[in-house]
Amino acid sequence: MSRVWNFSAGPAVLPEAVLRQAADEMLDWHGSGMGVMEMSHRGKEFTAIAAQAEADLRELLVVPANYHILFMQGGAIAENAIIPMNLLGDKRVADYVVTGSWSQKSQKEARKYAEVNIAASSEASGFTAVPAMAEWTLSADPAYVFTCTNETIGGVEYPFEPDLAQIGRGDLPVVADMSSHILSRAIDVSKYGLIFGGAQKNIGPAGLTIVIVRDDLLGRAMPHCPTAFDFKTVADNGSMYNTPPTYSIYIAGLVFQWLKRQGGVAAIEAQNIAKAKLLYDFLDASDFYENRVDRACRSRMNVPFFLRDEALNEAFLAESKAAGLVQLKGHKSVGGMRASIYNALPLAGVEALVDFMRDFAARRG
Ligand SMILES: *Cc1c(COP(=O)(O)O)cnc(C)c1O
């Protein structure tokens, strides 16, 4: 067996130790005589798996007691509708900060349910930066302020936490799409009203959506919000109102255990800083490649880069693949290349990428 270095933006690489454990437990989980996929979601085995996963996530992110952790489905894109349906309440307006493709898509979907105010946008500069909070024009009475704290496609990450208390609006709930950098760095959950993310970037398999929501935001759903997507119903039923994505929750739980063995979020953040520094320093020192994102807002997880001679793109992709480095093609809306270097992609993978890029530049430059 030989595994490649996988730079996919998502679904993405998982820790090898997790895949091996899942393989070992595939036919018989802990002497139950069943694999996890075959278990009733209400049986004692799976109930224990889900409770442990939730407790580990709570510990890793230091989630305060007044926040619920929900295991949902539909991915981040479904949350773009589920969130306004749940949080608008008796208000009309929701504020959106647009920093790239994902927050753009979010505000478009929200228009089906809410009057959307674009509080700030970096579109004019090609989505290469995050507008400072001092430049946000919040409306008078929004239900919430929506952010995407890591734009997976543009490779733009917030260099600050959107703590609205700093601009005198600490009463407003901040919503954050953290799909592609959740658990990659320490955050202060108490600064947010709601955090969400699809699991398939930095947590586990597709099919699971994580929602972390503050108590007081439950119970406001629109009458026509599907019952299975009403946060209060999901919370009241311990994420088992409908059958949850059981196998995805199990793998996510193994990833949480793996993260704890690595030393938790602080330790993985230190590794992520080192990985990102290696790649960005190499790009900045090169006259063959470039990254075009504002330095302060460069994502540690998703690193888009360009060959200055784009005629070499196809050769770069073919040769990198032959060298065991896969999924480096950039998103079609940005072009060029993108290396996603999530928690589960070790430093050795980034070293292999940089070695290949240096060699390619030497041969083709
Ligand atoms: C991948 C991604 C999405 C879309 O997730 P789905 O699971 O396809 O719905 C939304 N937002 C961000 C930031 C993402 O990285």
CSV table of C-alpha atoms and ligand atoms in Angstrom, one decimal:
chain,number,residue,atom,x,y,z
A,1,MET,CA,0.0,0.0,0.0
A,2,SER,CA,1.2,3.5,-0.7
A,3,ARG,CA,-0.5,6.6,0.3
A,4,VAL,CA,-0.2,10.0,-1.5
A,5,TRP,CA,0.2,13.4,0.0
A,6,ASN,CA,-3.4,14.7,-0.4
A,7,PHE,CA,-3.9,18.4,-0.7
A,8,SER,CA,-7.6,18.2,-1.4
A,9,ALA,CA,-9.8,21.1,-0.1
A,10,GLY,CA,-12.5,18.7,0.9
A,11,PRO,CA,-13.3,15.9,1.4
A,12,ALA,CA,-9.8,15.8,2.6
A,13,VAL,CA,-7.0,13.8,4.2
A,14,LEU,CA,-7.7,12.1,7.5
A,15,PRO,CA,-5.1,11.0,10.1
A,16,GLU,CA,-3.7,7.6,9.1
A,17,ALA,CA,-4.0,6.4,12.7
A,18,VAL,CA,-7.8,7.1,12.6
A,19,LEU,CA,-8.2,5.2,9.3
A,20,ARG,CA,-6.3,2.2,10.7
A,21,GLN,CA,-8.4,2.2,13.9
A,22,ALA,CA,-11.6,2.4,11.8
A,23,ALA,CA,-10.4,-0.5,9.7
A,24,ASP,CA,-9.6,-2.6,12.7
A,25,GLU,CA,-13.0,-1.9,14.2
A,26,MET,CA,-15.0,-2.2,10.9
A,27,LEU,CA,-16.4,-5.7,11.5
A,28,ASP,CA,-16.6,-5.7,15.3
A,29,TRP,CA,-16.6,-2.5,17.4
A,30,HIS,CA,-15.3,-3.2,20.9
A,31,GLY,CA,-16.6,-6.7,21.1
A,32,SER,CA,-20.2,-5.7,20.1
A,33,GLY,CA,-20.1,-8.1,17.2
A,34,MET,CA,-21.2,-5.3,14.9
A,35,GLY,CA,-19.6,-2.5,12.9
A,36,VAL,CA,-20.6,1.1,13.8
A,37,MET,CA,-22.5,1.5,10.5
A,38,GLU,CA,-24.7,-1.4,11.5
A,39,MET,CA,-25.7,-0.1,15.0
A,40,SER,CA,-29.0,1.5,16.0
A,41,HIS,CA,-28.5,5.1,16.7
A,42,ARG,CA,-30.5,4.6,19.9
A,43,GLY,CA,-28.6,1.6,21.1
A,44,LYS,CA,-26.2,1.9,24.1
A,45,GLU,CA,-23.1,1.4,21.9
A,46,PHE,CA,-23.7,4.2,19.5
A,47,THR,CA,-25.2,6.5,22.2
A,48,ALA,CA,-21.8,6.2,24.0
A,49,ILE,CA,-19.9,6.9,20.8
A,50,ALA,CA,-21.8,10.1,20.1
A,51,ALA,CA,-21.6,11.3,23.7
A,52,GLN,CA,-17.9,10.8,23.8
A,53,ALA,CA,-17.4,12.6,20.5
A,54,GLU,CA,-19.5,15.5,21.8
A,55,ALA,CA,-17.6,15.6,25.1
A,56,ASP,CA,-14.2,15.5,23.3
A,57,LEU,CA,-15.2,18.3,20.9
A,58,ARG,CA,-16.4,20.4,23.9
A,59,GLU,CA,-13.1,19.9,25.6
A,60,LEU,CA,-11.0,20.6,22.6
A,61,LEU,CA,-12.7,23.9,21.8
A,62,VAL,CA,-13.4,24.8,25.4
A,63,VAL,CA,-17.2,25.1,24.6
A,64,PRO,CA,-18.9,26.9,27.5
A,65,ALA,CA,-21.9,25.1,29.2
A,66,ASN,CA,-24.4,27.5,27.8
A,67,TYR,CA,-23.7,26.3,24.2
A,68,HIS,CA,-25.2,23.3,22.5
A,69,ILE,CA,-23.2,21.1,20.2
A,70,LEU,CA,-25.4,19.7,17.4
A,71,PHE,CA,-24.6,17.0,14.9
A,72,MET,CA,-26.6,17.8,11.9
A,73,GLN,CA,-26.7,17.1,8.1
A,74,GLY,CA,-26.9,19.1,4.9
A,75,GLY,CA,-23.4,20.6,5.1
A,76,ALA,CA,-22.5,24.2,5.4
A,77,ILE,CA,-24.5,25.1,2.3
A,78,ALA,CA,-27.8,23.9,3.9
A,79,GLU,CA,-26.8,25.9,7.0
A,80,ASN,CA,-27.0,29.0,4.8
A,81,ALA,CA,-30.8,28.5,4.8
A,82,ILE,CA,-31.1,26.8,8.2
A,83,ILE,CA,-29.4,29.8,10.0
A,84,PRO,CA,-31.7,32.6,8.8
A,85,MET,CA,-34.8,30.3,9.3
A,86,ASN,CA,-33.7,29.7,12.9
A,87,LEU,CA,-32.2,33.1,13.9
A,88,LEU,CA,-34.2,35.8,12.3
A,89,GLY,CA,-37.0,35.6,14.9
A,90,ASP,CA,-39.0,38.8,14.9
A,91,LYS,CA,-36.3,40.8,13.1
A,92,ARG,CA,-36.2,41.5,9.4
A,93,VAL,CA,-32.5,42.2,8.7
A,94,ALA,CA,-29.3,40.1,8.8
A,95,ASP,CA,-25.9,41.5,8.3
A,96,TYR,CA,-23.3,39.7,6.2
A,97,VAL,CA,-19.5,40.3,5.9
A,98,VAL,CA,-18.5,39.1,2.5
A,99,THR,CA,-14.8,38.0,2.1
A,100,GLY,CA,-15.0,35.4,-0.7
A,101,SER,CA,-17.0,32.8,-2.5
A,102,TRP,CA,-18.5,31.1,0.5
A,103,SER,CA,-19.8,34.1,2.4
A,104,GLN,CA,-21.0,35.4,-1.0
A,105,LYS,CA,-23.1,32.2,-1.4
A,106,SER,CA,-24.3,32.5,2.2
A,107,GLN,CA,-25.7,36.0,1.7
A,108,LYS,CA,-27.4,35.1,-1.5
A,109,GLU,CA,-29.2,32.2,0.1
A,110,ALA,CA,-30.2,34.3,3.1
A,111,ARG,CA,-32.1,36.7,0.8
A,112,LYS,CA,-34.8,34.0,0.5
A,113,TYR,CA,-35.6,34.6,4.2
A,114,ALA,CA,-34.2,37.9,5.3
A,115,GLU,CA,-33.4,41.4,4.2
A,116,VAL,CA,-29.6,41.2,3.8
A,117,ASN,CA,-27.3,44.1,4.6
A,118,ILE,CA,-23.8,43.7,3.3
A,119,ALA,CA,-21.9,45.1,6.3
A,120,ALA,CA,-18.5,44.9,4.5
A,121,SER,CA,-17.1,43.3,1.4
A,122,SER,CA,-13.7,42.8,0.0
A,123,GLU,CA,-15.0,42.0,-3.5
A,124,ALA,CA,-13.5,45.2,-4.9
A,125,SER,CA,-10.0,44.0,-4.1
A,126,GLY,CA,-10.7,40.5,-5.5
A,127,PHE,CA,-11.4,38.9,-2.1
A,128,THR,CA,-7.7,39.0,-1.0
A,129,ALA,CA,-8.3,40.5,2.5
A,130,VAL,CA,-10.7,40.8,5.4
A,131,PRO,CA,-12.1,44.2,6.1
A,132,ALA,CA,-11.2,45.5,9.6
A,133,MET,CA,-14.1,45.5,12.0
A,134,ALA,CA,-13.9,49.3,12.2
A,135,GLU,CA,-15.0,49.4,8.6
A,136,TRP,CA,-18.1,47.3,9.0
A,137,THR,CA,-21.4,49.1,8.6
A,138,LEU,CA,-23.7,47.2,10.7
A,139,SER,CA,-27.4,47.9,10.4
A,140,ALA,CA,-29.5,49.2,13.3
A,141,ASP,CA,-31.1,46.0,14.4
A,142,PRO,CA,-29.8,42.9,12.7
A,143,ALA,CA,-30.8,39.4,13.9
A,144,TYR,CA,-27.1,38.4,13.6
A,145,VAL,CA,-23.8,39.2,11.9
A,146,PHE,CA,-22.6,36.5,9.5
A,147,THR,CA,-18.9,35.8,8.8
A,148,CYS,CA,-16.9,33.2,7.1
A,149,THR,CA,-13.7,33.1,9.1
A,150,ASN,CA,-11.7,31.0,6.6
A,151,GLU,CA,-12.5,31.3,2.9
A,152,THR,CA,-11.5,28.0,1.6
A,153,ILE,CA,-11.4,29.0,-2.1
A,154,GLY,CA,-9.6,32.3,-1.8
A,155,GLY,CA,-7.4,31.2,1.0
A,156,VAL,CA,-8.3,34.2,3.2
A,157,GLU,CA,-8.5,33.8,6.9
A,158,TYR,CA,-9.6,36.3,9.6
A,159,PRO,CA,-6.5,37.5,11.4
A,160,PHE,CA,-8.7,38.5,14.3
A,161,GLU,CA,-11.8,37.1,16.0
A,162,PRO,CA,-14.9,39.0,15.1
A,163,ASP,CA,-15.6,40.2,18.6
A,164,LEU,CA,-18.2,42.9,18.1
A,165,ALA,CA,-17.8,44.2,21.7
A,166,GLN,CA,-14.7,45.9,20.3
A,167,ILE,CA,-16.9,48.1,18.1
A,168,GLY,CA,-19.6,48.6,20.7
A,169,ARG,CA,-22.0,46.0,19.3
A,170,GLY,CA,-21.3,43.1,21.6
A,171,ASP,CA,-25.0,42.4,22.0
A,172,LEU,CA,-25.3,41.1,18.4
A,173,PRO,CA,-24.7,37.4,17.8
A,174,VAL,CA,-21.9,36.6,15.5
A,175,VAL,CA,-22.4,33.6,13.2
A,176,ALA,CA,-19.2,32.0,11.8
A,177,ASP,CA,-18.8,29.5,9.0
A,178,MET,CA,-15.6,27.7,10.2
A,179,SER,CA,-15.9,24.7,7.9
A,180,SER,CA,-12.3,24.8,6.7
A,181,HIS,CA,-10.4,25.9,9.8
A,182,ILE,CA,-12.4,24.6,12.8
A,183,LEU,CA,-10.0,23.0,15.3
A,184,SER,CA,-7.0,24.3,13.5
A,185,ARG,CA,-6.5,27.2,16.0
A,186,ALA,CA,-7.6,28.3,19.4
A,187,ILE,CA,-10.8,30.3,19.4
A,188,ASP,CA,-12.9,31.9,22.1
A,189,VAL,CA,-16.3,30.3,21.6
A,190,SER,CA,-18.0,32.8,23.9
A,191,LYS,CA,-17.4,35.5,21.3
A,192,TYR,CA,-19.8,33.8,18.9
A,193,GLY,CA,-23.5,33.2,18.9
A,194,LEU,CA,-23.2,30.3,16.5
A,195,ILE,CA,-20.3,28.4,14.9
A,196,PHE,CA,-20.9,25.9,12.1
A,197,GLY,CA,-19.0,23.8,9.7
A,198,GLY,CA,-19.1,20.8,7.4
A,199,ALA,CA,-17.0,18.0,8.8
A,200,GLN,CA,-15.2,17.0,5.5
A,201,LYS,CA,-12.4,19.6,5.7
A,202,ASN,CA,-10.8,19.4,9.1
A,203,ILE,CA,-12.9,16.9,11.1
A,204,GLY,CA,-14.0,13.8,9.3
A,205,PRO,CA,-16.2,12.4,6.5
A,206,ALA,CA,-18.8,14.3,4.6
A,207,GLY,CA,-22.3,14.0,5.8
A,208,LEU,CA,-21.9,15.5,9.2
A,209,THR,CA,-22.4,19.2,10.0
A,210,ILE,CA,-21.2,20.6,13.3
A,211,VAL,CA,-23.3,23.4,14.9
A,212,ILE,CA,-22.3,25.1,18.1
A,213,VAL,CA,-25.0,27.4,19.2
A,214,ARG,CA,-25.7,29.5,22.3
A,215,ASP,CA,-28.7,28.6,24.4
A,216,ASP,CA,-30.6,31.9,24.0
A,217,LEU,CA,-30.7,31.5,20.2
A,218,LEU,CA,-32.8,28.4,20.3
A,219,GLY,CA,-36.6,28.5,19.9
A,220,ARG,CA,-36.9,31.3,17.4
A,221,ALA,CA,-37.4,29.2,14.2
A,222,MET,CA,-39.8,30.3,11.5
A,223,PRO,CA,-43.1,28.3,11.4
A,224,HIS,CA,-42.1,26.8,8.1
A,225,CYS,CA,-38.6,25.7,9.1
A,226,PRO,CA,-38.4,22.0,8.7
A,227,THR,CA,-38.7,20.3,12.1
A,228,ALA,CA,-35.5,18.3,11.5
A,229,PHE,CA,-33.6,21.6,10.9
A,230,ASP,CA,-35.0,23.5,13.9
A,231,PHE,CA,-32.0,23.9,16.2
A,232,LYS,CA,-34.3,23.6,19.3
A,233,THR,CA,-35.7,20.3,18.1
A,234,VAL,CA,-32.2,19.0,17.3
A,235,ALA,CA,-30.9,20.2,20.7
A,236,ASP,CA,-33.9,18.8,22.7
A,237,ASN,CA,-33.4,15.4,21.1
A,238,GLY,CA,-29.6,15.2,21.6
A,239,SER,CA,-29.1,15.4,17.8
A,240,MET,CA,-31.2,12.3,17.3
A,241,TYR,CA,-34.6,13.7,16.3
A,242,ASN,CA,-33.8,12.1,12.9
A,243,THR,CA,-31.2,9.4,12.3
A,244,PRO,CA,-27.9,11.2,12.4
A,245,PRO,CA,-24.9,10.4,10.1
A,246,THR,CA,-23.7,7.7,12.6
A,247,TYR,CA,-20.5,6.6,10.8
A,248,SER,CA,-19.4,10.2,10.2
A,249,ILE,CA,-19.9,11.0,13.9
A,250,TYR,CA,-17.9,7.9,14.9
A,251,ILE,CA,-15.0,8.9,12.6
A,252,ALA,CA,-15.2,12.5,13.8
A,253,GLY,CA,-15.0,11.1,17.4
A,254,LEU,CA,-11.8,9.2,16.5
A,255,VAL,CA,-10.3,12.4,15.0
A,256,PHE,CA,-11.1,14.3,18.2
A,257,GLN,CA,-9.3,11.5,20.2
A,258,TRP,CA,-6.4,11.8,17.8
A,259,LEU,CA,-6.3,15.5,18.3
A,260,LYS,CA,-6.2,15.1,22.0
A,261,ARG,CA,-3.3,12.7,21.7
A,262,GLN,CA,-1.4,15.3,19.6
A,263,GLY,CA,-1.8,17.7,22.5
A,264,GLY,CA,-5.1,19.4,21.6
A,265,VAL,CA,-5.8,22.5,19.7
A,266,ALA,CA,-2.8,24.6,20.9
A,267,ALA,CA,-0.4,21.9,19.8
A,268,ILE,CA,-2.0,21.4,16.4
A,269,GLU,CA,-2.1,25.2,16.0
A,270,ALA,CA,1.7,25.3,16.5
A,271,GLN,CA,2.1,22.6,13.9
A,272,ASN,CA,-0.2,24.5,11.5
A,273,ILE,CA,1.8,27.7,12.0
A,274,ALA,CA,5.0,25.9,11.1
A,275,LYS,CA,3.5,24.2,8.1
A,276,ALA,CA,2.0,27.4,6.7
A,277,LYS,CA,5.2,29.3,7.4
A,278,LEU,CA,7.3,26.8,5.4
A,279,LEU,CA,5.0,27.1,2.4
A,280,TYR,CA,4.5,30.8,2.4
A,281,ASP,CA,8.1,31.6,3.1
A,282,PHE,CA,9.0,29.4,0.1
A,283,LEU,CA,6.5,31.2,-2.1
A,284,ASP,CA,7.6,34.6,-1.0
A,285,ALA,CA,11.3,33.8,-1.7
A,286,SER,CA,10.5,32.5,-5.2
A,287,ASP,CA,10.2,34.4,-8.4
A,288,PHE,CA,8.6,31.4,-10.1
A,289,TYR,CA,5.5,31.1,-7.8
A,290,GLU,CA,3.4,33.7,-6.0
A,291,ASN,CA,0.5,34.0,-3.5
A,292,ARG,CA,-1.7,37.0,-4.0
A,293,VAL,CA,-3.5,37.2,-0.6
A,294,ASP,CA,-2.9,40.1,1.8
A,295,ARG,CA,-0.1,38.9,4.1
A,296,ALA,CA,-2.0,39.5,7.3
A,297,CYS,CA,-5.0,37.5,6.0
A,298,ARG,CA,-3.4,34.4,4.5
A,299,SER,CA,-5.1,31.2,5.4
A,300,ARG,CA,-3.1,28.6,7.3
A,301,MET,CA,-5.3,25.9,5.9
A,302,ASN,CA,-5.8,26.7,2.2
A,303,VAL,CA,-2.9,28.1,0.3
A,304,PRO,CA,-3.6,29.2,-3.3
A,305,PHE,CA,-0.6,30.0,-5.4
A,306,PHE,CA,0.2,30.7,-9.0
A,307,LEU,CA,3.0,29.8,-11.4
A,308,ARG,CA,4.1,33.1,-12.9
A,309,ASP,CA,4.2,31.3,-16.2
A,310,GLU,CA,0.7,29.8,-16.3
A,311,ALA,CA,1.6,27.9,-19.5
A,312,LEU,CA,3.4,25.5,-17.1
A,313,ASN,CA,0.2,24.7,-15.1
A,314,GLU,CA,-0.5,21.4,-16.8
A,315,ALA,CA,3.1,20.2,-16.5
A,316,PHE,CA,3.1,21.2,-12.8
A,317,LEU,CA,-0.1,19.2,-12.1
A,318,ALA,CA,1.0,16.1,-14.1
A,319,GLU,CA,4.5,16.0,-12.5
A,320,SER,CA,3.3,16.7,-9.0
A,321,LYS,CA,0.8,13.9,-9.3
A,322,ALA,CA,3.5,11.6,-10.6
A,323,ALA,CA,5.5,12.5,-7.5
A,324,GLY,CA,2.6,11.5,-5.2
A,325,LEU,CA,1.3,15.0,-4.5
A,326,VAL,CA,-2.4,15.1,-5.5
A,327,GLN,CA,-5.3,17.6,-5.7
A,328,LEU,CA,-3.2,20.7,-6.2
A,329,LYS,CA,-5.4,22.2,-8.9
A,330,GLY,CA,-6.9,25.6,-7.8
A,331,HIS,CA,-10.6,26.2,-7.6
A,332,LYS,CA,-11.9,27.0,-11.1
A,333,SER,CA,-13.1,30.5,-9.9
A,334,VAL,CA,-9.5,31.4,-8.8
A,335,GLY,CA,-7.3,29.3,-11.1
A,336,GLY,CA,-3.7,28.4,-10.5
A,337,MET,CA,-3.0,26.0,-7.7
A,338,ARG,CA,-4.2,25.4,-4.1
A,339,ALA,CA,-2.6,23.3,-1.4
A,340,SER,CA,-5.0,22.6,1.5
A,341,ILE,CA,-2.8,21.7,4.5
A,342,TYR,CA,-5.4,20.7,7.1
A,343,ASN,CA,-4.6,19.3,10.6
A,344,ALA,CA,-4.2,15.8,9.3
A,345,LEU,CA,-1.6,16.7,6.6
A,346,PRO,CA,1.7,16.4,8.4
A,347,LEU,CA,4.7,18.7,8.1
A,348,ALA,CA,6.4,16.0,6.0
A,349,GLY,CA,3.7,16.5,3.4
A,350,VAL,CA,4.4,20.2,3.2
A,351,GLU,CA,8.1,19.5,3.0
A,352,ALA,CA,7.5,17.1,0.1
A,353,LEU,CA,5.5,19.7,-1.7
A,354,VAL,CA,8.1,22.4,-1.2
A,355,ASP,CA,10.9,20.1,-2.4
A,356,PHE,CA,8.9,19.2,-5.5
A,357,MET,CA,8.1,22.9,-6.2
A,358,ARG,CA,11.8,23.9,-5.8
A,359,ASP,CA,12.9,21.1,-8.1
A,360,PHE,CA,10.2,21.9,-10.7
A,361,ALA,CA,11.2,25.6,-10.7
A,362,ALA,CA,14.9,24.7,-11.1
A,363,ARG,CA,14.1,22.5,-14.1
A,364,ARG,CA,11.5,24.8,-15.7
A,365,GLY,CA,12.6,28.3,-14.6
B,1,LIG,C1,-16.7,23.5,1.8
B,1,LIG,C2,-17.3,24.7,2.4
B,1,LIG,C3,-18.7,25.0,2.3
B,1,LIG,C4,-19.6,24.0,1.7
B,1,LIG,O1,-19.8,22.9,2.4
B,1,LIG,P1,-20.9,21.7,2.0
B,1,LIG,O2,-20.6,20.7,2.9
B,1,LIG,O3,-20.6,21.4,0.5
B,1,LIG,O4,-22.2,22.3,2.1
B,1,LIG,C5,-19.2,26.1,2.9
B,1,LIG,N1,-18.4,27.0,3.5
B,1,LIG,C6,-17.0,26.8,3.6
B,1,LIG,C7,-16.2,27.8,4.3
B,1,LIG,C8,-16.5,25.7,3.1
B,1,LIG,O5,-15.1,25.4,3.1
